[in-house]
PDB file of C-alpha atoms and ligand atoms in Angstrom:
ATOM      1  CA  MET A 129     -18.819  39.788  53.523  1.00  0.00           C
ATOM      2  CA  LEU A 130     -22.043  39.171  51.610  1.00  0.00           C
ATOM      3  CA  VAL A 131     -23.519  41.976  49.564  1.00  0.00           C
ATOM      4  CA  LYS A 132     -27.183  41.223  48.975  1.00  0.00           C
ATOM      5  CA  GLN A 133     -28.362  42.357  45.443  1.00  0.00           C
ATOM      6  CA  LYS A 134     -31.660  44.420  45.465  1.00  0.00           C
ATOM      7  CA  LYS A 135     -34.307  43.275  43.223  1.00  0.00           C
ATOM      8  CA  SER A 136     -37.108  44.635  41.850  1.00  0.00           C
ATOM      9  CA  ILE A 137     -40.729  43.805  43.069  1.00  0.00           C
ATOM     10  CA  LEU A 138     -41.455  42.530  39.604  1.00  0.00           C
ATOM     11  CA  SER A 139     -38.454  39.941  39.601  1.00  0.00           C
ATOM     12  CA  GLU A 140     -39.405  39.063  42.937  1.00  0.00           C
ATOM     13  CA  LEU A 141     -42.527  37.781  42.323  1.00  0.00           C
ATOM     14  CA  TYR A 142     -41.291  36.162  38.991  1.00  0.00           C
ATOM     15  CA  VAL A 143     -44.110  37.955  36.988  1.00  0.00           C
ATOM     16  CA  LEU A 144     -41.997  38.465  34.040  1.00  0.00           C
ATOM     17  CA  GLU A 145     -40.926  35.015  34.038  1.00  0.00           C
ATOM     18  CA  ILE A 146     -44.536  33.610  34.485  1.00  0.00           C
ATOM     19  CA  PHE A 147     -45.611  35.794  31.469  1.00  0.00           C
ATOM     20  CA  LYS A 148     -43.060  34.419  29.349  1.00  0.00           C
ATOM     21  CA  GLY A 149     -43.841  31.140  30.052  1.00  0.00           C
ATOM     22  CA  LEU A 150     -47.646  31.702  29.365  1.00  0.00           C
ATOM     23  CA  CYS A 151     -46.661  33.256  26.055  1.00  0.00           C
ATOM     24  CA  ILE A 152     -44.407  30.174  25.352  1.00  0.00           C
ATOM     25  CA  THR A 153     -47.607  28.102  25.801  1.00  0.00           C
ATOM     26  CA  MET A 154     -50.089  30.191  24.025  1.00  0.00           C
ATOM     27  CA  LYS A 155     -47.521  30.022  20.913  1.00  0.00           C
ATOM     28  CA  ASN A 156     -47.653  26.310  21.163  1.00  0.00           C
ATOM     29  CA  MET A 157     -51.212  26.028  21.627  1.00  0.00           C
ATOM     30  CA  LEU A 158     -52.362  28.098  18.678  1.00  0.00           C
ATOM     31  CA  PHE A 159     -49.241  28.053  15.976  1.00  0.00           C
ATOM     32  CA  ALA A 160     -47.246  24.766  16.727  1.00  0.00           C
ATOM     33  CA  LYS A 161     -47.715  21.901  14.312  1.00  0.00           C
ATOM     34  CA  LYS A 162     -50.092  19.153  15.488  1.00  0.00           C
ATOM     35  CA  VAL A 163     -48.547  15.821  16.249  1.00  0.00           C
ATOM     36  CA  THR A 164     -51.561  14.072  17.638  1.00  0.00           C
ATOM     37  CA  ILE A 165     -54.491  12.778  15.367  1.00  0.00           C
ATOM     38  CA  GLN A 166     -58.091  11.762  15.984  1.00  0.00           C
ATOM     39  CA  TYR A 167     -57.539   8.020  15.684  1.00  0.00           C
ATOM     40  CA  PRO A 168     -59.553   5.752  14.368  1.00  0.00           C
ATOM     41  CA  GLU A 169     -61.078   8.406  12.308  1.00  0.00           C
ATOM     42  CA  GLU A 170     -58.017   9.944  10.812  1.00  0.00           C
ATOM     43  CA  ARG A 171     -55.243   7.433  10.457  1.00  0.00           C
ATOM     44  CA  ARG A 172     -51.336   7.860   9.652  1.00  0.00           C
ATOM     45  CA  LYS A 173     -49.849   7.136   6.310  1.00  0.00           C
ATOM     46  CA  TYR A 174     -47.540   4.450   6.731  1.00  0.00           C
ATOM     47  CA  SER A 175     -44.272   4.054   4.428  1.00  0.00           C
ATOM     48  CA  GLU A 176     -45.097   1.734   1.696  1.00  0.00           C
ATOM     49  CA  ARG A 177     -41.955  -0.499   3.344  1.00  0.00           C
ATOM     50  CA  PHE A 178     -44.002  -1.061   6.465  1.00  0.00           C
ATOM     51  CA  ARG A 179     -44.544  -4.634   7.434  1.00  0.00           C
ATOM     52  CA  GLY A 180     -47.935  -5.437   9.186  1.00  0.00           C
ATOM     53  CA  GLN A 181     -50.396  -8.206   9.137  1.00  0.00           C
ATOM     54  CA  HIS A 182     -49.693 -10.990   6.397  1.00  0.00           C
ATOM     55  CA  TYR A 183     -51.816 -11.895   3.650  1.00  0.00           C
ATOM     56  CA  ILE A 184     -51.504 -14.904   0.826  1.00  0.00           C
ATOM     57  CA  LYS A 185     -51.841 -13.808  -2.802  1.00  0.00           C
ATOM     58  CA  ALA A 186     -54.326 -15.868  -4.937  1.00  0.00           C
ATOM     59  CA  THR A 187     -54.826 -15.798  -8.866  1.00  0.00           C
ATOM     60  CA  ASN A 188     -58.489 -16.845  -9.883  1.00  0.00           C
ATOM     61  CA  GLY A 189     -59.543 -17.842  -6.511  1.00  0.00           C
ATOM     62  CA  VAL A 190     -56.430 -20.264  -6.187  1.00  0.00           C
ATOM     63  CA  GLU A 191     -53.449 -19.302  -3.669  1.00  0.00           C
ATOM     64  CA  ASN A 192     -50.431 -18.805  -5.610  1.00  0.00           C
ATOM     65  CA  CYS A 193     -48.535 -20.602  -2.919  1.00  0.00           C
ATOM     66  CA  THR A 194     -46.978 -24.131  -3.960  1.00  0.00           C
ATOM     67  CA  ALA A 195     -46.005 -25.033  -0.681  1.00  0.00           C
ATOM     68  CA  CYS A 196     -42.302 -25.119  -1.503  1.00  0.00           C
ATOM     69  CA  MET A 197     -41.727 -24.746   2.586  1.00  0.00           C
ATOM     70  CA  LEU A 198     -38.830 -22.027   1.911  1.00  0.00           C
ATOM     71  CA  CYS A 199     -40.836 -19.584   3.814  1.00  0.00           C
ATOM     72  CA  PRO A 200     -40.962 -21.756   7.203  1.00  0.00           C
ATOM     73  CA  THR A 201     -37.316 -22.322   6.374  1.00  0.00           C
ATOM     74  CA  VAL A 202     -36.049 -18.809   6.622  1.00  0.00           C
ATOM     75  CA  CYS A 203     -38.481 -17.729   9.298  1.00  0.00           C
ATOM     76  CA  PRO A 204     -36.125 -16.685  12.247  1.00  0.00           C
ATOM     77  CA  ALA A 205     -39.280 -17.229  14.557  1.00  0.00           C
ATOM     78  CA  GLU A 206     -40.330 -20.731  13.258  1.00  0.00           C
ATOM     79  CA  CYS A 207     -43.898 -19.249  13.287  1.00  0.00           C
ATOM     80  CA  ILE A 208     -44.924 -20.481  10.008  1.00  0.00           C
ATOM     81  CA  HIS A 209     -46.590 -24.086   9.710  1.00  0.00           C
ATOM     82  CA  ILE A 210     -47.176 -25.602   6.588  1.00  0.00           C
ATOM     83  CA  GLU A 211     -49.057 -28.757   5.515  1.00  0.00           C
ATOM     84  CA  ALA A 212     -48.766 -29.842   1.877  1.00  0.00           C
ATOM     85  CA  GLY A 213     -51.125 -31.455  -0.089  1.00  0.00           C
ATOM     86  CA  GLU A 214     -51.574 -32.612  -4.171  1.00  0.00           C
ATOM     87  CA  ARG A 215     -54.086 -31.733  -6.551  1.00  0.00           C
ATOM     88  CA  PRO A 216     -54.446 -32.484 -10.305  1.00  0.00           C
ATOM     89  CA  ASP A 217     -54.287 -29.109 -11.405  1.00  0.00           C
ATOM     90  CA  LYS A 218     -51.364 -27.897  -9.412  1.00  0.00           C
ATOM     91  CA  GLU A 219     -48.452 -29.853  -8.332  1.00  0.00           C
ATOM     92  CA  LYS A 220     -48.567 -29.014  -4.400  1.00  0.00           C
ATOM     93  CA  TYR A 221     -50.500 -26.179  -2.504  1.00  0.00           C
ATOM     94  CA  PRO A 222     -50.982 -25.609   1.315  1.00  0.00           C
ATOM     95  CA  VAL A 223     -53.526 -27.932   2.636  1.00  0.00           C
ATOM     96  CA  LYS A 224     -52.925 -25.968   5.924  1.00  0.00           C
ATOM     97  CA  PHE A 225     -50.824 -22.752   6.209  1.00  0.00           C
ATOM     98  CA  GLU A 226     -50.535 -21.141   9.708  1.00  0.00           C
ATOM     99  CA  ILE A 227     -48.426 -17.811  11.096  1.00  0.00           C
ATOM    100  CA  ASP A 228     -48.315 -17.805  14.864  1.00  0.00           C
ATOM    101  CA  ALA A 229     -49.222 -14.079  15.330  1.00  0.00           C
ATOM    102  CA  LEU A 230     -47.247 -13.899  18.442  1.00  0.00           C
ATOM    103  CA  ARG A 231     -43.906 -15.335  17.619  1.00  0.00           C
ATOM    104  CA  CYS A 232     -43.807 -13.438  14.087  1.00  0.00           C
ATOM    105  CA  CYS A 233     -41.384 -10.377  14.703  1.00  0.00           C
ATOM    106  CA  PHE A 234     -42.350  -9.080  11.214  1.00  0.00           C
ATOM    107  CA  CYS A 235     -38.978  -9.170   9.889  1.00  0.00           C
ATOM    108  CA  GLY A 236     -40.123  -9.812   6.110  1.00  0.00           C
ATOM    109  CA  MET A 237     -37.719 -12.851   5.294  1.00  0.00           C
ATOM    110  CA  CYS A 238     -41.022 -15.370   4.268  1.00  0.00           C
ATOM    111  CA  GLU A 239     -41.869 -12.182   1.522  1.00  0.00           C
ATOM    112  CA  GLU A 240     -38.129 -11.860   0.390  1.00  0.00           C
ATOM    113  CA  ALA A 241     -37.807 -15.940   0.433  1.00  0.00           C
ATOM    114  CA  CYS A 242     -41.006 -16.690  -1.576  1.00  0.00           C
ATOM    115  CA  PRO A 243     -40.539 -17.772  -5.192  1.00  0.00           C
ATOM    116  CA  LYS A 244     -44.276 -17.283  -6.010  1.00  0.00           C
ATOM    117  CA  ASP A 245     -44.710 -13.652  -4.487  1.00  0.00           C
ATOM    118  CA  ALA A 246     -47.738 -15.693  -2.649  1.00  0.00           C
ATOM    119  CA  ILE A 247     -46.827 -14.556   1.015  1.00  0.00           C
ATOM    120  CA  LYS A 248     -47.087 -10.801   1.723  1.00  0.00           C
ATOM    121  CA  LEU A 249     -47.111  -8.222   4.560  1.00  0.00           C
ATOM    122  CA  SER A 250     -49.864  -5.735   4.380  1.00  0.00           C
ATOM    123  CA  ASN A 251     -49.636  -2.112   5.847  1.00  0.00           C
ATOM    124  CA  ILE A 252     -52.382  -3.219   8.142  1.00  0.00           C
ATOM    125  CA  TYR A 253     -50.996  -2.203  11.964  1.00  0.00           C
ATOM    126  CA  GLU A 254     -54.142  -2.942  14.204  1.00  0.00           C
ATOM    127  CA  MET A 255     -53.268  -6.513  15.127  1.00  0.00           C
ATOM    128  CA  SER A 256     -53.962  -5.616  19.413  1.00  0.00           C
ATOM    129  CA  MET A 257     -55.466  -9.062  20.626  1.00  0.00           C
ATOM    130  CA  THR A 258     -56.301 -10.464  24.023  1.00  0.00           C
ATOM    131  CA  ARG A 259     -55.504 -14.153  23.234  1.00  0.00           C
ATOM    132  CA  ARG A 260     -52.768 -16.115  21.266  1.00  0.00           C
ATOM    133  CA  GLU A 261     -53.562 -16.000  17.832  1.00  0.00           C
ATOM    134  CA  VAL A 262     -52.818 -18.213  14.916  1.00  0.00           C
ATOM    135  CA  TRP A 263     -53.926 -16.968  11.275  1.00  0.00           C
ATOM    136  CA  ASP A 264     -55.076 -19.880   9.263  1.00  0.00           C
ATOM    137  CA  LYS A 265     -55.080 -19.801   5.399  1.00  0.00           C
ATOM    138  CA  ASP A 266     -58.668 -18.599   5.321  1.00  0.00           C
ATOM    139  CA  PHE A 267     -57.848 -15.643   7.271  1.00  0.00           C
ATOM    140  CA  LEU A 268     -54.683 -14.943   5.248  1.00  0.00           C
ATOM    141  CA  LEU A 269     -56.402 -15.290   1.919  1.00  0.00           C
ATOM    142  CA  GLU A 270     -59.478 -13.120   3.049  1.00  0.00           C
ATOM    143  CA  GLN A 271     -56.717 -10.197   4.050  1.00  0.00           C
ATOM    144  CA  ARG A 272     -55.344 -10.155   0.587  1.00  0.00           C
ATOM    145  CA  GLY A 273     -58.402  -7.411  -0.196  1.00  0.00           C
ATOM    146  CA  ASN A 274     -57.071  -5.217   2.406  1.00  0.00           C
ATOM    147  CA  LYS A 275     -53.800  -4.172   0.755  1.00  0.00           C
TER     148      LYS A 275
HETATM  149  S1  SF4 B 947     -42.232 -11.554   8.989  1.00  0.00           S
HETATM  150 FE1  SF4 B 947     -40.534 -12.925   9.717  1.00  0.00          FE
HETATM  151  S2  SF4 B 947     -40.968 -14.140  11.723  1.00  0.00           S
HETATM  152 FE2  SF4 B 947     -42.632 -13.244  10.833  1.00  0.00          FE
HETATM  153  S3  SF4 B 947     -43.560 -15.207   9.564  1.00  0.00           S
HETATM  154 FE3  SF4 B 947     -42.187 -13.946   8.206  1.00  0.00          FE
HETATM  155  S4  SF4 B 947     -40.326 -14.879   8.179  1.00  0.00           S
HETATM  156 FE4  SF4 B 947     -41.387 -15.365  10.081  1.00  0.00          FE
HETATM  157  S1  SF4 B 948     -45.815 -18.590   0.642  1.00  0.00           S
HETATM  158 FE1  SF4 B 948     -44.195 -18.838  -0.922  1.00  0.00          FE
HETATM  159  S2  SF4 B 948     -42.247 -19.649   0.367  1.00  0.00           S
HETATM  160 FE2  SF4 B 948     -43.911 -20.069   1.473  1.00  0.00          FE
HETATM  161  S3  SF4 B 948     -44.528 -22.237   1.021  1.00  0.00           S
HETATM  162 FE3  SF4 B 948     -45.848 -20.968  -0.150  1.00  0.00          FE
HETATM  163  S4  SF4 B 948     -44.307 -20.158  -2.277  1.00  0.00           S
HETATM  164 FE4  SF4 B 948     -43.109 -21.481  -0.777  1.00  0.00          FE
END
């Protein structure tokens, strides 16, 4: 035979539980550490090892790249396209240097492989795009100031 337990009116109405819940909400609202930021006014500090948008390093206005073709060779996404040319002051240089941004998986292998420290990945993470984007040499050279 079931014996029905007698409950107080407070527990019947869940008043105590509602009050406990409100206390937790207020505690979190007033004292908990904030996890959101006011982007874009506030920005998160990313790790130095973060791999974002690429850039090409230059010395005295001349790109460090010697079009050795190591980076397109190691790139697993096959998204680097280089056309090499020759200049009297430099054995080789990239006439054309393009990275297909949508294919790139930001693995950083191009940066690792480069013997001239020419191709780098910056900490720029704002790369939203509405169309297929190819970063050309001029764009990649301009980005170097952003690091
Ligand atoms: S980061 Fe990786 S996928 Fe992107 S261009 Fe470099 S090697 Fe290719
Ligand atoms: S960026 Fe570096 S690895 Fe790539 S072609 Fe130029 S020198 Fe070679």
